Amino acid sequence: MTLKELIVSLCGLMTVSGSERSATAGLQELIGGAFDEMRVDAVGNHLFIKRCGRKDAPLILVDTHLDEIGMMVTGIKEGGFLSVINIGGVDTRILPAGEVVIYGKEKLYGVVAAQPCAGDSLKPIHEMLIDTGYSKEELEELVPLGTPVGFRPVYDELAGGRLAGKAFDDKACGACAVFGIDAVPAHELAGDVCFLFSTFEETGMLGARVAGFGLAPDYALVMDVTHAKVPEAEEYTLSPMGSGISVCASAVTNRRLTRMSQEVLRAQKIPFMVDVCATGTGTNANVLGLAGEGIPTVLWSLPIKSMHSAAEVLFMDDAKALAQGVRAFVRSKEIAEVFGK
Amino acid sequence: MKKYYGLDLIREMSCAFAPSGCEDGLRDFVRAQVEDTCDGLTEDKAGNLLVRIKGRGVGYDADKPARLLIASHMDEVGFMIKEITPEGYLKFSVVGQIDPRVLCGRHLRIGDETHAVKGVIATKAIHLQTAEERTHATPAGKMYVDIGAKNADEASKLVSVGDYAVFDSDFVTFGKDDRFMKGKALNSRAAAAALIEVIRDLHGAATALPFDVYFAFTTCGEIGIKGAAVAANTVKPSLCITVEGTEANDLPDVGASSVVCRLGDGVVLPLADQGTLFDAGMIRATVSAAELAGAKTQIRRGISGWGEAAAVQQSMAGVRTMELALPGRYARTASVVALREDYVTLRELLKNLLRDWKF
């Protein structure tokens, strides 16, 4: 499977926060083969471990979050419509006339109603309706309240190696992690590697905090998406797409590990730029550093556009750089010597 | 070209690339669907395709045949590329009336009917939006399309200013027993598909009609310049029926008294639109014929829109005109929703009307 195929397959799974367990079988099938062990913890974190074969080796954590933003059914209306509420920060601007999948007792297709209303205001999400083509009575059978609703997975290859679709945040980084780890023979790993597909990032970074405590790794690489530079957000300093990995400089990440990770990338000629998130990153790096007895953490990001929409855009060259970066990171003896036990 | 029927025909037509002024590809498709089952085909200078079914029945006046025009527009709403930015994005104008609230995040095909590249209408991520932006529609003029190009040079190799774009939306059947359909331009294209199926039916019919029928597949129905008026000038009909899509708003948050028409209640008969009042006699005759045939019809309880019918009605010295419409929710979006039964009702009602129409 190519990296692009793995990205599309992983991102196509429904993993709306709170429903991560519904993807367990799919994950096992797609990436289980790259690891020695897999387990799901008490809050739905999916942990995949690849052993280096040495006793007392350091434990390296590579974290990307499994969950994606989405919706949850809150009501069933006359005429076959559902009302929903957002799970995480859903961009309501993309919803009218958008297509969704309702993960009830059966998988149902739905269209978000786009009824014209006065002025130029947007309805808040709890006033939006999903058209299902079923009657109210049928829906009461098929769709229990609380049923997760995800964007319909539609992936388009754009020009110049760009890919458009849903949930690159953050399973695209997950695909890069798996690709990078899988490329290293076990005996060349700098330690045992735990790849964590963490839960509830979009709703408060609960999963990573718990997993960090439970695993107590020696050091951690967190990978998440970041905003690529777009013309209508000039007031923000954003990473231009095509810059490779965005290595985060922040007070909440470990300064030495961050610098050493840059050395590793430089040595391998893997493109990267430094992305400044001075006092907070909006990612699991915020909580992992302080999990358990504290974990030295570095954050690498993949720049994407239109985050939290059904048509996020990534650049495959950046994704490839990220996968190569992971490969170099988990092999790095230098980092393991400093941060390993 | 392969012949398509029923649902396959609707799928092909819904997916065709044919915004207003760019109907050539769809016209060739329609021509291929009907050329073996009609008595004459012409294209006029406005780009309309005119398909003739000749009368032969009892009472047919060969010297001065009565003529019925049945018109359906081929075009859909879409976009025209007006600028390639230095960063390689495309700015666009909207062709037809599209609510800007349905644009963010939509997939597009950009180019023409023979060659198109993929793109998405970009949306500034929710994290970067101001409070105002989160609750108000972005005007279409501020949006841009991302085709993956990294700069203007790369974009210019793929797209030219003046290129068209349409929603990239597949045809889906869904809901209980797959009774519902979703697609772009769905209800107006399904209306045109019904005409194709009626042409085939008439051609094979045992009893010939006592009048000529001209089916017009017209251009520019979505932008107020009606190809249908030109078709009427050419055909000089005694009567005209336009067959259209119309917007249904049968949603639970719309008060019952504000619902103009419903999916499942059959063919919509508008009494009026913003352009005109339609011929009351024709509407009465249609309602009676539908009752006899057991075909569901509904009177549209609203006068929105400005269809082709008004243009035909006011052509030449005036033409008696009415409209039949297929109801569809979320008109002029990437995801129009219509009901398969309503399509069948429309097609069969048209056949019935033609068989029994008394001039």
XYZ file of C-alpha atoms in Angstrom:
700
model
C 0.000 0.000 0.000
C 1.360 3.438 -0.874
C 1.392 6.265 1.651
C -1.409 7.969 -0.266
C -3.529 4.803 -0.193
C -2.934 4.407 3.528
C -3.898 8.039 4.134
C -7.147 7.638 2.191
C -7.967 4.319 3.887
C -7.281 5.543 7.420
C -8.929 8.933 6.986
C -11.940 7.264 5.392
C -12.669 5.374 8.638
C -15.283 6.985 10.882
C -13.629 7.956 14.171
C -15.737 10.829 15.466
C -14.618 11.520 19.055
C -16.250 8.966 21.334
C -16.718 6.417 18.520
C -13.072 5.471 18.084
C -13.688 1.849 19.035
C -15.832 1.327 15.948
C -12.590 1.595 13.958
C -10.678 -1.087 15.882
C -11.189 -3.851 13.329
C -10.385 -1.511 10.449
C -7.196 -0.350 12.162
C -6.143 -3.900 12.939
C -6.544 -4.785 9.288
C -4.881 -1.681 7.882
C -1.911 -1.230 10.217
C -1.894 -4.110 12.728
C 0.618 -6.028 10.593
C 3.284 -3.371 11.117
C 3.404 -3.938 14.882
C 4.080 -6.715 17.399
C 1.271 -5.849 19.806
C -1.945 -3.930 19.766
C -4.305 -3.027 22.564
C -7.161 -0.669 23.306
C -7.091 1.012 26.713
C -9.875 2.067 29.067
C -10.717 5.300 27.225
C -10.399 3.974 23.676
C -6.781 4.830 22.925
C -5.394 2.396 20.368
C -1.795 1.426 21.166
C 0.467 -0.341 18.687
C 3.878 -1.506 19.843
C 6.910 -2.469 17.790
C 9.735 -4.004 19.839
C 13.388 -3.444 19.073
C 14.343 -6.794 20.628
C 16.681 -5.411 23.306
C 16.052 -5.633 27.046
C 15.648 -2.382 28.959
C 15.417 -0.393 25.757
C 13.938 3.121 25.932
C 10.239 3.491 25.159
C 9.578 5.999 22.386
C 6.036 7.292 22.032
C 4.770 8.459 18.654
C 1.353 10.047 19.065
C -1.248 11.081 16.499
C -4.880 11.362 17.395
C -7.405 8.919 16.082
C -10.529 10.967 16.557
C -12.019 13.382 14.054
C -14.596 16.108 14.396
C -18.152 15.181 13.470
C -21.688 15.279 14.737
C -24.092 13.398 16.958
C -27.821 12.837 16.476
C -29.938 14.756 18.982
C -33.411 14.390 17.550
C -35.628 12.747 14.958
C -38.045 15.008 13.119
C -41.182 14.562 11.028
C -40.523 13.711 7.403
C -37.301 11.819 7.950
C -34.950 14.488 9.214
C -32.374 14.366 11.984
C -31.133 17.172 14.156
C -27.520 17.065 15.283
C -24.973 18.733 17.478
C -21.291 19.114 16.753
C -18.549 16.980 18.261
C -15.473 19.184 18.208
C -15.179 22.315 16.110
C -17.242 21.632 13.011
C -17.131 24.375 10.402
C -20.836 25.046 9.891
C -20.125 26.988 6.700
C -19.437 23.754 4.850
C -22.534 21.932 6.044
C -25.469 23.140 3.877
C -25.818 20.689 0.934
C -22.955 18.639 2.351
C -23.097 14.862 2.426
C -22.838 12.796 5.587
C -22.992 9.220 6.774
C -25.135 8.330 9.773
C -23.620 5.436 11.703
C -26.809 4.015 13.228
C -27.851 0.363 13.361
C -27.244 0.559 9.627
C -25.050 3.013 7.783
C -27.360 5.614 6.255
C -26.594 8.310 3.715
C -27.747 11.853 4.407
C -27.711 15.340 2.933
C -27.531 18.412 5.161
C -30.620 20.431 4.297
C -29.826 23.715 2.565
C -33.045 25.599 2.901
C -32.727 29.213 1.917
C -33.238 31.602 4.794
C -33.297 35.341 4.992
C -30.207 37.531 4.957
C -26.727 36.125 4.904
C -26.678 34.515 8.318
C -25.820 30.878 8.828
C -27.990 28.641 10.939
C -26.275 27.357 14.049
C -25.571 23.657 13.793
C -28.290 22.633 16.241
C -30.884 24.166 13.913
C -29.611 22.323 10.849
C -31.374 19.206 9.579
C -30.142 16.069 7.883
C -32.316 14.626 5.132
C -32.259 10.829 5.233
C -35.032 9.554 2.982
C -36.588 7.552 5.801
C -39.749 8.194 7.782
C -39.667 9.346 11.391
C -40.818 5.902 12.522
C -38.118 4.124 10.506
C -35.470 6.464 11.863
C -36.617 5.788 15.421
C -35.776 2.132 14.726
C -32.505 2.712 12.891
C -30.924 5.744 14.523
C -30.720 5.834 18.317
C -30.155 9.284 19.775
C -26.425 9.789 20.173
C -25.619 8.073 16.890
C -22.420 9.515 15.397
C -22.578 11.310 12.066
C -19.469 11.752 9.937
C -18.653 13.473 6.688
C -19.033 11.237 3.657
C -15.520 10.161 2.683
C -14.828 11.540 -0.796
C -11.195 11.922 -1.849
C -10.025 13.845 -4.897
C -6.544 14.058 -6.282
C -5.837 17.646 -7.192
C -3.002 18.893 -9.375
C 0.567 18.953 -8.124
C 0.263 16.050 -5.690
C -2.433 17.589 -3.507
C -5.182 15.490 -2.007
C -8.624 16.742 -0.888
C -10.927 14.942 1.534
C -12.089 14.574 5.117
C -10.248 13.853 8.363
C -6.614 14.359 7.349
C -6.765 15.822 10.847
C -5.198 13.710 12.190
C -5.200 10.276 10.632
C -3.033 11.489 7.741
C -0.293 12.003 10.338
C -1.156 8.552 11.677
C -0.539 7.104 8.236
C 2.834 8.889 8.065
C 3.762 7.519 11.505
C 2.916 3.949 10.520
C 4.771 4.326 7.232
C 7.853 5.711 8.942
C 7.934 3.120 11.728
C 7.272 0.264 9.324
C 10.260 1.313 7.208
C 12.700 0.608 10.058
C 13.801 -2.995 10.729
C 13.159 -3.829 14.394
C 16.832 -4.120 15.331
C 17.551 -0.642 13.952
C 14.997 1.029 16.229
C 16.495 3.202 18.950
C 14.084 1.642 21.423
C 10.680 0.020 21.670
C 8.241 2.163 19.755
C 4.679 2.715 20.875
C 2.501 4.255 18.211
C -0.479 5.801 19.951
C -3.677 6.538 18.066
C -5.172 8.649 20.850
C -8.803 9.497 21.534
C -10.709 12.664 22.355
C -8.109 15.140 21.085
C -10.823 17.203 19.441
C -12.819 17.361 22.641
C -10.073 18.193 25.134
C -7.012 15.949 24.659
C -8.220 13.415 27.174
C -6.769 10.356 25.474
C -3.148 11.442 25.261
C -3.093 12.497 28.916
C -4.293 9.079 30.022
C -2.023 7.162 27.665
C 0.972 9.253 28.685
C 0.393 8.344 32.318
C -0.177 4.668 31.561
C 2.773 4.208 29.230
C 5.300 6.501 30.909
C 7.429 6.670 27.768
C 10.938 8.119 27.888
C 10.150 10.698 25.245
C 7.430 11.475 22.760
C 6.922 12.714 19.234
C 3.468 14.225 18.747
C 2.247 14.803 15.215
C -0.812 16.772 14.263
C -1.991 18.922 11.395
C -1.456 22.664 11.314
C -2.921 25.427 9.179
C -1.161 25.878 5.883
C -0.771 29.416 4.658
C -3.936 30.663 2.929
C -4.548 34.047 1.344
C -7.480 35.123 3.500
C -5.680 34.708 6.815
C -2.736 37.050 6.359
C -2.850 38.086 10.014
C -1.621 34.640 11.001
C 1.889 33.360 10.445
C 1.260 30.003 8.859
C 3.433 27.349 7.265
C 3.343 27.474 3.485
C 2.372 24.142 1.985
C 5.452 22.447 0.549
C 7.780 23.448 3.372
C 7.935 19.882 4.628
C 7.517 19.230 8.343
C 6.511 22.142 10.587
C 8.638 21.666 13.688
C 6.976 23.459 16.549
C 8.890 25.821 18.802
C 6.892 26.297 21.977
C 7.228 26.731 25.703
C 5.114 23.599 26.212
C 7.426 21.278 24.273
C 10.916 20.161 25.210
C 13.493 22.578 23.860
C 16.398 20.157 23.682
C 14.351 17.375 22.073
C 12.987 19.862 19.569
C 16.491 20.986 18.613
C 17.803 17.440 18.407
C 14.881 16.428 16.205
C 15.820 19.268 13.865
C 19.376 17.931 13.721
C 18.028 14.523 12.803
C 15.946 16.022 9.994
C 18.832 18.147 8.777
C 21.174 15.162 8.709
C 18.707 13.220 6.579
C 18.036 16.247 4.340
C 14.322 16.078 5.183
C 12.657 19.454 4.545
C 11.235 21.262 7.567
C 10.487 24.715 8.840
C 10.030 26.061 12.338
C 6.489 26.936 13.356
C 6.177 29.126 16.445
C 3.331 28.361 18.871
C 4.796 30.214 21.792
C 2.591 29.257 24.720
C 0.263 26.596 23.459
C 0.015 24.284 20.486
C -3.630 23.224 20.349
C -2.415 19.641 20.167
C -1.716 16.668 22.413
C 1.762 18.121 22.984
C 0.087 20.476 25.466
C -0.869 17.593 27.752
C 1.739 14.907 27.059
C 4.604 16.979 28.408
C 2.888 17.057 31.776
C 1.425 13.555 31.764
C 2.514 11.141 34.458
C 5.910 12.139 35.766
C 6.437 14.365 32.740
C 7.416 13.373 29.200
C 9.928 15.253 27.024
C 7.856 15.988 23.955
C 8.429 17.375 20.472
C 5.668 18.413 18.069
C 5.849 18.035 14.316
C 2.986 19.232 12.156
C 1.625 18.613 8.697
C 0.283 21.785 7.061
C -3.212 21.378 5.620
C -5.861 23.768 4.340
C -9.541 24.033 5.263
C -9.061 22.135 8.508
C -12.234 20.656 10.039
C -14.077 20.629 6.719
C -14.996 17.704 4.459
C -12.507 18.979 1.893
C -9.256 19.433 3.755
C -6.263 19.674 1.417
C -2.813 18.227 2.010
C 0.344 18.048 -0.086
C 1.765 14.566 -0.524
C 5.347 15.885 -0.533
C 4.823 17.214 2.991
C 3.282 13.905 4.072
C 6.238 12.018 2.605
C 8.635 14.290 4.489
C 6.738 13.539 7.677
C 6.946 9.782 7.110
C 10.689 10.061 6.427
C 11.052 12.187 9.533
C 9.377 9.528 11.695
C 11.691 6.908 10.256
C 14.714 8.988 11.179
C 13.344 9.904 14.620
C 12.712 6.347 15.816
C 16.177 5.293 14.607
C 18.004 8.153 16.260
C 20.574 6.772 18.716
C 21.548 10.336 19.635
C 18.102 11.182 20.901
C 17.757 7.833 22.659
C 21.085 8.365 24.413
C 20.010 11.702 25.833
C 16.386 10.975 26.609
C 16.372 7.167 27.033
C 16.661 5.586 30.449
C -23.492 6.265 -28.266
C -25.038 3.955 -25.698
C -28.717 4.488 -24.978
C -29.705 5.059 -21.373
C -33.077 4.488 -19.710
C -34.776 5.408 -16.446
C -32.444 5.860 -13.529
C -29.301 5.414 -15.662
C -30.502 8.181 -17.952
C -31.088 10.513 -15.003
C -27.626 9.672 -13.638
C -25.882 10.457 -16.933
C -27.740 13.717 -17.322
C -27.225 14.841 -13.742
C -23.485 14.230 -14.022
C -23.104 15.991 -17.404
C -20.958 19.145 -17.536
C -23.353 21.774 -18.906
C -23.609 25.127 -17.170
C -25.478 27.909 -18.970
C -23.733 28.703 -22.245
C -21.790 25.433 -22.233
C -24.515 22.987 -23.230
C -22.812 21.426 -26.297
C -21.789 18.190 -24.643
C -25.176 17.558 -23.118
C -26.921 18.472 -26.376
C -24.835 15.842 -28.198
C -25.781 13.358 -25.511
C -29.508 14.120 -25.811
C -29.292 13.975 -29.602
C -27.744 10.522 -29.421
C -30.479 9.364 -27.060
C -33.346 10.346 -29.369
C -31.996 10.418 -32.936
C -33.291 6.957 -33.835
C -36.710 7.545 -32.353
C -37.929 10.815 -33.834
C -39.038 12.366 -37.129
C -36.558 15.186 -37.264
C -33.782 16.850 -35.332
C -32.509 20.391 -35.650
C -30.220 22.613 -33.691
C -31.022 26.286 -33.783
C -28.616 29.185 -33.549
C -29.267 29.632 -29.843
C -28.006 26.122 -29.201
C -31.408 24.553 -28.614
C -32.013 21.015 -29.805
C -35.443 20.617 -31.434
C -36.827 17.128 -31.774
C -39.917 16.590 -33.869
C -42.518 13.872 -33.528
C -44.817 14.120 -36.520
C -48.556 13.696 -36.150
C -50.451 11.224 -38.344
C -53.577 10.490 -36.375
C -57.204 11.091 -37.204
C -57.799 14.805 -37.685
C -54.170 15.615 -38.476
C -54.024 18.551 -40.883
C -50.970 17.813 -42.999
C -50.991 21.287 -44.599
C -51.311 23.266 -41.424
C -50.552 20.946 -38.543
C -51.210 22.057 -34.987
C -47.971 22.228 -33.050
C -47.268 21.577 -29.415
C -43.951 22.672 -27.942
C -42.574 20.858 -24.913
C -39.467 22.552 -23.602
C -36.966 21.705 -20.935
C -33.723 23.507 -20.309
C -30.447 21.608 -20.400
C -28.213 23.975 -18.499
C -27.321 24.018 -14.845
C -25.975 26.638 -12.486
C -22.198 26.758 -12.281
C -19.204 29.026 -12.204
C -16.889 30.882 -14.522
C -13.223 31.405 -13.667
C -12.449 35.099 -13.679
C -8.952 35.314 -12.223
C -5.949 33.180 -11.397
C -4.246 34.577 -8.314
C -0.448 34.739 -7.911
C -0.752 31.882 -5.391
C -2.424 29.688 -8.013
C -5.994 29.915 -6.721
C -9.012 30.602 -8.926
C -11.493 33.390 -8.298
C -14.876 32.842 -9.885
C -18.196 34.370 -10.873
C -21.381 32.465 -10.258
C -23.411 31.460 -13.331
C -27.066 31.370 -12.309
C -28.443 31.900 -8.843
C -26.555 30.020 -6.158
C -26.864 30.733 -2.463
C -23.270 31.408 -1.308
C -24.052 29.368 1.789
C -23.841 26.129 -0.183
C -20.414 26.765 -1.697
C -17.781 26.377 1.017
C -15.973 23.071 0.836
C -17.687 21.825 -2.319
C -15.763 19.786 -4.870
C -15.754 21.223 -8.412
C -14.833 20.189 -11.926
C -13.210 23.058 -13.804
C -12.788 23.243 -17.574
C -15.414 22.195 -20.065
C -17.392 19.136 -21.170
C -14.331 17.453 -22.698
C -11.639 18.178 -20.149
C -11.904 19.178 -16.520
C -9.591 19.323 -13.538
C -10.693 18.815 -9.948
C -10.761 21.489 -7.312
C -12.390 22.441 -4.036
C -13.860 25.732 -2.899
C -11.517 26.580 -0.072
C -12.763 27.624 3.322
C -10.751 29.372 5.941
C -10.456 26.926 8.810
C -12.888 27.461 11.680
C -9.933 28.136 14.011
C -8.970 31.191 11.940
C -12.468 32.601 11.439
C -13.722 35.677 13.237
C -17.001 35.462 15.171
C -18.667 37.327 12.302
C -17.303 34.858 9.752
C -18.556 31.900 11.736
C -22.152 33.045 11.621
C -22.416 34.752 8.230
C -22.085 33.522 4.688
C -18.881 34.368 2.890
C -19.792 36.204 -0.327
C -18.949 34.175 -3.441
C -16.682 36.984 -4.631
C -14.383 36.387 -1.662
C -14.127 32.647 -2.201
C -11.516 30.880 -4.262
C -10.941 27.441 -5.718
C -7.912 25.343 -4.834
C -6.860 23.067 -7.702
C -3.591 22.086 -6.069
C -1.434 24.449 -8.112
C 1.361 26.121 -6.171
C 1.427 29.328 -8.200
C -0.185 31.129 -11.124
C 2.156 29.473 -13.633
C 1.188 25.985 -12.568
C -2.514 26.912 -12.460
C -2.390 28.507 -15.916
C -1.243 25.209 -17.410
C -4.442 23.595 -16.177
C -7.100 26.295 -16.270
C -7.774 29.450 -18.293
C -9.710 32.534 -17.336
C -13.162 32.042 -18.869
C -13.262 28.321 -18.135
C -16.451 26.989 -16.629
C -16.856 24.973 -13.471
C -19.669 22.826 -12.116
C -20.269 21.024 -8.848
C -18.534 17.655 -8.796
C -21.317 15.596 -7.290
C -22.044 11.956 -8.004
C -25.522 10.507 -8.411
C -26.676 8.652 -5.324
C -29.874 6.796 -4.509
C -30.657 6.623 -0.811
C -33.295 6.358 1.862
C -35.862 3.648 2.358
C -35.764 1.281 -0.653
C -33.498 3.795 -2.400
C -36.535 5.898 -3.284
C -34.601 9.146 -3.102
C -32.013 10.482 -5.522
C -29.226 12.997 -4.912
C -27.241 14.787 -7.579
C -26.405 18.177 -8.979
C -28.917 19.830 -11.330
C -31.012 16.821 -10.490
C -34.622 17.837 -10.799
C -34.273 19.932 -13.942
C -32.133 17.256 -15.642
C -34.574 14.554 -14.573
C -37.313 16.677 -16.145
C -35.330 16.715 -19.396
C -34.759 12.964 -19.054
C -38.522 12.506 -18.845
C -38.835 14.245 -22.219
C -36.351 11.800 -23.750
C -38.353 8.869 -22.464
C -41.607 10.399 -23.732
C -40.075 10.899 -27.202
C -39.129 7.237 -27.339
C -42.589 6.230 -26.181
C -44.390 8.406 -28.744
C -42.219 7.141 -31.547
C -43.144 3.559 -30.835
C -46.808 4.276 -30.068
C -49.497 2.437 -32.032
C -51.818 5.427 -32.253
C -50.338 8.484 -33.866
C -51.114 11.974 -32.609
C -53.299 14.440 -34.516
C -50.682 17.194 -34.104
C -46.936 17.655 -34.306
C -44.949 17.734 -31.105
C -41.661 19.560 -30.883
C -39.473 18.798 -27.936
C -37.004 21.563 -27.243
C -33.919 20.982 -25.115
C -33.003 24.560 -24.481
C -30.040 26.640 -23.390
C -29.499 29.281 -20.731
C -32.612 28.518 -18.699
C -30.807 29.302 -15.443
C -29.630 32.819 -16.268
C -32.737 34.634 -17.404
C -31.816 34.615 -21.104
C -34.154 31.948 -22.263
C -33.244 29.739 -25.173
C -36.844 28.608 -24.972
C -38.086 31.912 -26.421
C -35.975 31.307 -29.518
C -37.272 27.751 -29.756
C -40.823 29.114 -29.683
C -40.071 31.596 -32.465
C -38.750 28.746 -34.581
C -41.490 26.211 -33.871
C -44.394 28.689 -33.731
C -46.429 26.451 -31.469
C -50.117 26.734 -30.666
C -49.445 25.540 -27.135
C -46.388 25.104 -24.961
C -45.602 23.082 -21.882
C -42.328 23.790 -20.140
C -41.036 20.962 -18.007
C -38.790 22.071 -15.170
C -37.428 21.426 -11.745
C -38.944 23.368 -8.879
C -37.776 23.798 -5.333
C -39.572 21.877 -2.605
C -39.282 23.152 0.959
C -41.098 20.383 2.822
C -38.891 20.478 5.876
C -39.988 20.122 9.488
C -38.759 23.619 10.353
C -40.851 25.226 7.607
C -44.378 25.994 8.763
C -47.057 23.980 6.918
C -48.540 27.167 5.474
C -45.162 28.128 3.983
C -44.516 24.809 2.235
C -44.872 25.434 -1.513
C -44.660 21.823 -2.656
C -43.633 18.428 -1.341
C -41.653 15.454 -2.533
C -44.022 12.526 -2.990
C -47.053 14.646 -3.835
C -46.366 14.286 -7.533
C -45.984 16.690 -10.422
C -46.009 20.364 -9.460
C -48.313 22.727 -11.343
C -47.296 26.339 -10.802
C -50.153 28.775 -11.362
C -47.742 31.645 -11.591
C -44.144 32.628 -11.178
C -42.473 35.987 -10.920
C -42.644 36.308 -14.679
C -46.247 35.489 -15.403
C -49.544 33.736 -14.749
C -49.926 30.509 -16.670
C -52.815 29.411 -18.862
C -55.639 28.462 -16.521
C -57.442 26.362 -19.138
C -54.413 24.214 -19.750
C -53.874 23.759 -16.026
C -57.519 22.710 -15.547
C -57.268 20.230 -18.415
C -54.078 18.818 -16.940
C -55.582 18.393 -13.491
C -58.582 16.522 -14.999
C -56.348 14.320 -17.132
C -54.168 13.558 -14.121
C -57.203 12.645 -12.010
C -58.434 10.278 -14.695
C -55.021 8.664 -14.990
C -54.537 8.487 -11.232
C -51.398 10.634 -11.454
C -50.575 12.760 -8.417
C -50.320 16.488 -9.021
C -49.940 19.416 -6.648
C -50.555 23.100 -7.178
C -47.486 25.123 -6.211
C -48.345 27.399 -3.300
C -45.865 30.075 -4.136
C -44.764 32.257 -7.004
C -41.006 32.249 -6.693
C -38.712 31.784 -9.652
C -38.733 32.980 -13.203
C -38.882 29.977 -15.483
C -38.759 29.549 -19.208
C -42.520 29.409 -19.533
C -42.937 33.171 -19.278
C -40.452 33.675 -22.119
C -42.389 31.322 -24.369
C -45.724 32.792 -23.369
C -44.532 36.208 -24.499
C -42.916 35.019 -27.730
C -44.414 35.962 -31.117
C -47.994 37.125 -30.663
C -48.288 35.090 -27.467
C -48.460 31.357 -26.815
C -50.735 29.539 -24.399
C -48.283 28.144 -21.904
C -48.146 26.100 -18.752
C -45.448 24.481 -16.682
C -45.045 21.032 -15.180
C -42.339 20.685 -12.595
C -40.509 17.981 -10.730
C -40.078 18.875 -7.054
C -36.569 18.802 -5.630
C -35.110 19.919 -2.347
C -31.965 22.100 -2.155
C -32.221 23.317 -5.734
C -29.057 24.852 -7.208
C -26.749 23.086 -4.811
C -24.364 20.163 -5.251
C -26.918 17.940 -3.528
C -30.391 18.304 -4.989
C -32.723 15.670 -3.564
C -35.676 14.318 -5.557
C -37.946 11.311 -5.382
C -37.955 8.559 -7.998
C -41.752 8.154 -7.835
C -42.235 11.815 -8.701
C -40.091 11.323 -11.789
C -42.200 8.377 -12.918
C -45.376 10.372 -12.268
C -44.070 13.230 -14.395
C -43.086 10.968 -17.273
C -46.367 9.064 -17.281
C -48.460 12.209 -16.921
C -46.745 13.696 -19.958
C -47.502 10.575 -21.958
C -51.136 10.685 -20.840
C -51.506 14.348 -21.647
C -50.164 13.863 -25.152
C -52.417 10.913 -25.860
C -55.547 12.724 -24.722
C -54.839 16.350 -25.473
C -57.672 18.079 -27.346
C -56.653 21.183 -29.234
